[in-house]
Amino acid sequence: MIEPTLSHYLLISGALFSIGLLGVIVRRNILIIYMSLELMLNAANVALVAMSRFNGNLDGQVMVFFIITVAAAEVSVGLALIVALYRKRQTTEVGDLASMKL
Amino acid sequence: METILFNIFALLAVLSALLVVVNPLSRNPVTSAMFLVTTMISISGLFVLLNAYFLAAVQILVYAGAVMVLFLFVIMLLDVEETARRKLRLVSLTMGFLSVAALFGVYKSSLEATYVKDVDSSQDIATADEIDGFWSEYYAAATSVGESESLVTVGSTQALGKELFSSVNGFILPFEIVSILLLVAMIGVILLSKKDTK
């Protein structure tokens, strides 16, 4: 068996990103869409850590450290928004949240 | 050994990520959240294979721990029982799948065009031993002379902290900005969650 190289890790990262994008496009539940967004963020993290490892530079890991922190803040605000939205509209389906459409 | 572990974690990550998005058996958000936890743990396994031990620990703590508990808490709070039965539209499903598959195909072919050529010629790309040699030199240079070599493992918390807080080209200002961002997020969440915002 061959050793995993940078392109293997980038392939995994791309696959995870594509699956997250598929979730954002296909699913209609706002919570699942939000989980798919988290998946896409994590795919970017995998790519950054792999680049950091194979290029011998720690800056990628520092970047991932900041991404994780910002993602935690983003999740808390986003979920609070979803809860506020649910209080007002009693739904989590994006199809029902089209009142701004002309 | 590393290859086997990489295969296991990669397969687990991609499979459970697929089950988050398109689970044929269950449309329940709780199931999706549980498979997302599996994905996060697999990704942290990949981080360990990439020698990023601190980030692997943080990934487990923050994502598999805090973020997913928050998700589950909100799912349970909202109690979205009846919307789970709604059907996915077939047209949007196929079109979304096709467009994402096309995008991934473009990405994969560009990746092969960039990297596989280098592996074949094996001139530009460094071997694993060379990279490890570089790392040990990097950390030997990064740490002070008095410390023993055995303390300095590649990707350790110590090395990451030195990179993060070094006074020359560190990341002290971004670190402080992120702390303010967390404070702002905390205040924002409290404000959003209040019953009557007056």
Coordinates of C-alpha atoms in Angstrom, one line a residue:
Chain A
M1 CA 0.0 0.0 0.0
I2 CA 1.1 3.5 -0.7
E3 CA 1.8 6.1 1.9
P4 CA -0.9 8.8 2.1
T5 CA 0.5 11.9 0.4
L6 CA -0.7 15.5 0.2
S7 CA -3.0 14.8 -2.7
H8 CA -4.8 12.0 -0.8
Y9 CA -5.6 14.4 2.0
L10 CA -6.7 17.1 -0.4
L11 CA -8.9 14.6 -2.1
I12 CA -10.6 13.7 1.2
S13 CA -10.9 17.4 1.9
G14 CA -12.5 18.0 -1.5
A15 CA -14.9 15.1 -1.0
L16 CA -16.0 16.4 2.4
F17 CA -16.5 19.9 1.0
S18 CA -18.6 18.5 -1.9
I19 CA -20.8 16.5 0.5
G20 CA -21.3 19.6 2.6
L21 CA -22.2 21.7 -0.5
L22 CA -24.6 18.9 -1.6
G23 CA -26.3 19.2 1.8
V24 CA -26.6 23.0 1.5
I25 CA -28.1 22.6 -2.0
V26 CA -30.4 19.6 -1.5
R27 CA -31.7 19.6 2.1
R28 CA -34.5 21.9 3.1
N29 CA -34.2 21.7 6.9
I30 CA -32.3 24.8 8.1
L31 CA -30.6 22.8 10.9
I32 CA -29.2 20.2 8.4
I33 CA -28.1 23.1 6.1
Y34 CA -26.2 24.5 9.1
M35 CA -24.6 21.1 9.8
S36 CA -23.5 20.9 6.2
L37 CA -21.9 24.4 6.6
E38 CA -19.9 23.0 9.5
L39 CA -18.8 20.1 7.4
M40 CA -17.5 22.5 4.7
L41 CA -15.5 24.4 7.3
N42 CA -14.0 21.2 8.5
A43 CA -13.0 20.1 5.0
A44 CA -11.1 23.4 4.7
N45 CA -9.4 22.6 8.0
V46 CA -8.2 19.2 6.8
A47 CA -6.7 20.9 3.7
L48 CA -5.0 23.5 5.8
V49 CA -3.5 21.0 8.2
A50 CA -2.3 18.7 5.4
M51 CA -0.7 21.7 3.6
S52 CA 1.0 22.7 6.9
R53 CA 2.3 19.1 7.4
F54 CA 3.7 18.6 3.9
N55 CA 5.1 22.0 3.5
G56 CA 6.9 22.1 6.8
N57 CA 5.2 25.3 8.0
L58 CA 3.1 25.7 11.1
D59 CA 1.1 28.7 9.8
G60 CA -1.6 26.4 8.5
Q61 CA -2.2 25.0 11.9
V62 CA -2.5 28.5 13.5
M63 CA -5.0 29.3 10.8
V64 CA -7.0 26.2 11.7
F65 CA -6.9 27.2 15.3
F66 CA -8.5 30.5 14.5
I67 CA -11.0 28.9 12.1
I68 CA -12.2 26.6 14.9
T69 CA -12.6 29.5 17.3
V70 CA -14.5 31.6 14.8
A71 CA -16.7 28.6 13.9
A72 CA -17.6 28.1 17.5
A73 CA -18.8 31.7 17.7
E74 CA -20.6 31.5 14.4
V75 CA -22.4 28.3 15.5
S76 CA -23.7 29.9 18.7
V77 CA -25.0 33.0 16.9
G78 CA -26.5 31.0 14.1
L79 CA -28.3 28.6 16.3
A80 CA -29.6 31.5 18.4
L81 CA -30.9 33.0 15.2
I82 CA -32.6 29.7 14.2
V83 CA -34.3 29.6 17.7
A84 CA -35.5 33.1 17.3
L85 CA -36.8 32.4 13.8
Y86 CA -38.6 29.3 15.1
R87 CA -40.2 31.3 17.8
K88 CA -41.6 33.7 15.2
R89 CA -42.5 31.3 12.4
Q90 CA -42.8 27.8 14.0
T91 CA -40.9 26.2 11.2
T92 CA -37.3 25.1 10.3
E93 CA -38.0 24.5 6.6
V94 CA -36.4 27.1 4.3
G95 CA -39.3 26.8 1.8
D96 CA -41.6 28.4 4.4
L97 CA -39.2 31.3 5.0
A98 CA -39.7 33.0 1.6
S99 CA -41.5 36.2 2.8
M100 CA -38.8 38.4 1.4
K101 CA -39.3 37.0 -2.1
L102 CA -41.0 39.3 -4.5
Chain B
M1 CA 0.1 1.2 9.8
E2 CA -0.3 4.8 8.9
T3 CA -1.8 3.9 5.6
I4 CA -4.3 1.6 7.1
L5 CA -5.3 4.2 9.7
F6 CA -5.6 6.8 7.0
N7 CA -7.9 4.6 4.9
I8 CA -10.1 3.8 8.0
F9 CA -10.4 7.5 9.0
A10 CA -10.9 8.8 5.5
L11 CA -13.5 6.2 4.7
L12 CA -15.3 6.8 8.0
A13 CA -15.3 10.6 7.5
V14 CA -16.7 10.5 4.0
L15 CA -19.3 7.8 4.7
S16 CA -20.6 9.4 7.8
A17 CA -20.6 12.8 6.0
L18 CA -22.7 11.3 3.3
L19 CA -25.1 9.9 6.0
V20 CA -25.4 13.4 7.5
V21 CA -26.7 14.8 4.2
V22 CA -28.5 11.9 2.4
N23 CA -29.5 9.3 4.9
P24 CA -31.9 6.8 3.1
L25 CA -33.3 5.5 6.4
S26 CA -33.9 8.5 8.5
R27 CA -34.7 12.2 7.9
N28 CA -34.4 13.0 11.6
P29 CA -32.0 15.8 12.4
V30 CA -30.8 14.0 15.5
T31 CA -29.4 11.1 13.3
S32 CA -27.6 13.7 11.1
A33 CA -26.1 15.3 14.2
M34 CA -24.8 11.9 15.5
F35 CA -23.2 11.1 12.1
L36 CA -21.7 14.6 12.1
V37 CA -20.1 13.7 15.5
T38 CA -18.6 10.6 13.8
T39 CA -17.3 12.7 11.0
M40 CA -15.7 15.2 13.4
I41 CA -14.0 12.3 15.3
S42 CA -12.6 10.8 12.1
I43 CA -11.3 14.2 11.0
S44 CA -9.5 14.5 14.4
G45 CA -8.0 11.1 13.6
L46 CA -6.7 12.5 10.3
F47 CA -5.3 15.4 12.3
V48 CA -3.4 13.0 14.5
L49 CA -2.0 11.3 11.4
L50 CA -0.9 14.7 10.2
N51 CA 1.0 15.2 13.5
A52 CA -1.4 18.0 14.6
Y53 CA -2.0 16.6 18.0
F54 CA -3.2 19.8 19.6
L55 CA -5.7 20.5 16.9
A56 CA -6.9 16.9 17.1
A57 CA -7.7 17.5 20.8
V58 CA -9.3 20.8 20.1
Q59 CA -11.4 19.3 17.3
I60 CA -12.8 16.7 19.7
L61 CA -13.4 19.2 22.5
V62 CA -14.9 22.1 20.5
Y63 CA -16.6 20.3 17.6
A64 CA -17.6 16.8 18.9
G65 CA -18.1 18.3 22.3
A66 CA -19.4 21.8 22.5
V67 CA -20.7 22.5 19.0
M68 CA -22.6 19.2 18.6
V69 CA -24.1 19.4 22.1
L70 CA -25.3 22.9 21.1
F71 CA -26.8 21.5 17.9
L72 CA -28.5 18.6 19.7
F73 CA -29.8 21.0 22.4
V74 CA -31.4 23.2 19.7
I75 CA -32.9 20.2 17.8
M76 CA -34.4 18.9 21.0
L77 CA -35.6 22.4 21.9
L78 CA -37.3 23.0 18.6
D79 CA -39.0 19.6 18.5
V80 CA -39.2 19.3 14.7
E81 CA -41.2 16.1 14.6
E82 CA -43.8 16.8 11.9
T83 CA -41.6 18.5 9.3
A84 CA -39.4 15.4 9.2
R85 CA -41.9 13.7 6.9
R86 CA -41.6 16.2 4.1
K87 CA -40.4 14.7 0.8
L88 CA -37.3 15.9 -1.1
R89 CA -38.1 17.1 -4.5
L90 CA -36.6 14.7 -7.1
V91 CA -35.6 17.4 -9.6
S92 CA -33.6 19.4 -7.0
L93 CA -32.0 16.3 -5.6
T94 CA -30.7 15.1 -9.0
M95 CA -29.7 18.5 -10.2
G96 CA -27.9 19.3 -6.9
F97 CA -26.2 15.9 -7.0
L98 CA -25.1 16.3 -10.6
S99 CA -23.7 19.8 -10.1
V100 CA -21.8 18.8 -7.0
A101 CA -20.4 15.7 -8.7
A102 CA -19.3 17.8 -11.6
L103 CA -17.6 20.3 -9.3
F104 CA -15.8 17.5 -7.5
G105 CA -14.7 16.0 -10.8
V106 CA -13.1 19.3 -11.8
Y107 CA -11.4 19.5 -8.4
K108 CA -10.1 15.9 -8.6
S109 CA -8.8 16.3 -12.2
S110 CA -7.0 19.5 -11.3
L111 CA -5.5 17.9 -8.3
E112 CA -4.2 15.0 -10.4
A113 CA -2.8 17.4 -12.9
T114 CA -1.0 19.3 -10.2
Y115 CA 0.3 16.6 -7.9
V116 CA 0.4 13.2 -9.5
K117 CA 2.9 14.4 -12.0
D118 CA 5.2 15.5 -9.2
V119 CA 5.0 12.1 -7.6
D120 CA 5.9 10.4 -10.8
S121 CA 8.9 12.5 -11.5
S122 CA 9.7 12.5 -7.8
Q123 CA 12.0 15.5 -8.1
D124 CA 10.2 18.4 -6.7
I125 CA 8.2 16.8 -3.9
A126 CA 10.0 15.9 -0.7
T127 CA 9.8 12.4 0.7
A128 CA 8.4 11.7 4.2
D129 CA 11.8 11.3 5.7
E130 CA 13.0 14.6 4.3
I131 CA 9.9 16.3 5.6
D132 CA 10.4 14.8 9.1
G133 CA 14.0 15.9 9.0
F134 CA 12.9 19.4 8.2
W135 CA 10.4 19.4 11.0
S136 CA 13.0 18.3 13.6
E137 CA 15.3 21.0 12.4
Y138 CA 12.5 23.5 12.5
Y139 CA 11.7 22.8 16.1
A140 CA 15.3 22.6 17.1
A141 CA 15.6 26.1 15.8
A142 CA 12.4 27.2 17.3
T143 CA 13.0 26.0 20.8
S144 CA 15.7 27.4 23.1
V145 CA 19.0 25.6 23.4
G146 CA 18.7 24.4 27.0
E147 CA 15.7 22.2 26.3
S148 CA 16.1 18.5 25.5
E149 CA 15.3 17.2 22.0
S150 CA 12.9 14.6 23.2
L151 CA 10.5 17.2 24.6
V152 CA 10.1 18.7 21.1
T153 CA 7.6 16.5 19.2
V154 CA 6.4 17.6 15.8
G155 CA 3.1 19.5 15.9
S156 CA 3.1 19.6 19.7
T157 CA 1.2 22.2 21.7
Q158 CA 4.5 23.8 22.6
A159 CA 5.6 24.4 19.0
L160 CA 2.1 25.7 18.1
G161 CA 2.1 28.0 21.1
K162 CA 5.6 29.4 20.2
E163 CA 4.4 30.0 16.6
L164 CA 1.2 31.7 17.9
F165 CA 2.7 33.9 20.5
S166 CA 6.2 34.7 19.1
S167 CA 6.8 38.4 19.4
V168 CA 8.5 38.7 16.0
N169 CA 5.9 37.3 13.6
G170 CA 3.4 35.9 15.9
F171 CA -0.4 36.1 15.9
I172 CA -1.0 38.1 19.1
L173 CA -3.2 40.7 17.5
P174 CA -5.5 38.2 15.7
F175 CA -5.7 36.3 19.0
E176 CA -7.0 39.3 20.8
I177 CA -9.4 40.1 18.0
V178 CA -10.8 36.6 18.2
S179 CA -11.3 37.0 21.9
I180 CA -13.3 40.2 21.3
L181 CA -15.3 38.3 18.6
L182 CA -16.2 35.6 21.2
L183 CA -17.3 38.3 23.6
V184 CA -19.5 39.9 20.9
A185 CA -20.9 36.6 19.9
M186 CA -21.8 35.9 23.6
I187 CA -23.6 39.2 24.0
G188 CA -25.3 38.8 20.7
V189 CA -26.6 35.3 21.6
I190 CA -27.9 36.6 24.9
L191 CA -29.7 39.5 23.1
L192 CA -31.1 37.2 20.4
S193 CA -32.4 34.7 23.0
K194 CA -34.3 37.2 25.1
K195 CA -38.1 36.8 24.9
D196 CA -38.9 40.5 24.3
T197 CA -36.2 42.7 22.9
K198 CA -37.0 46.2 24.1

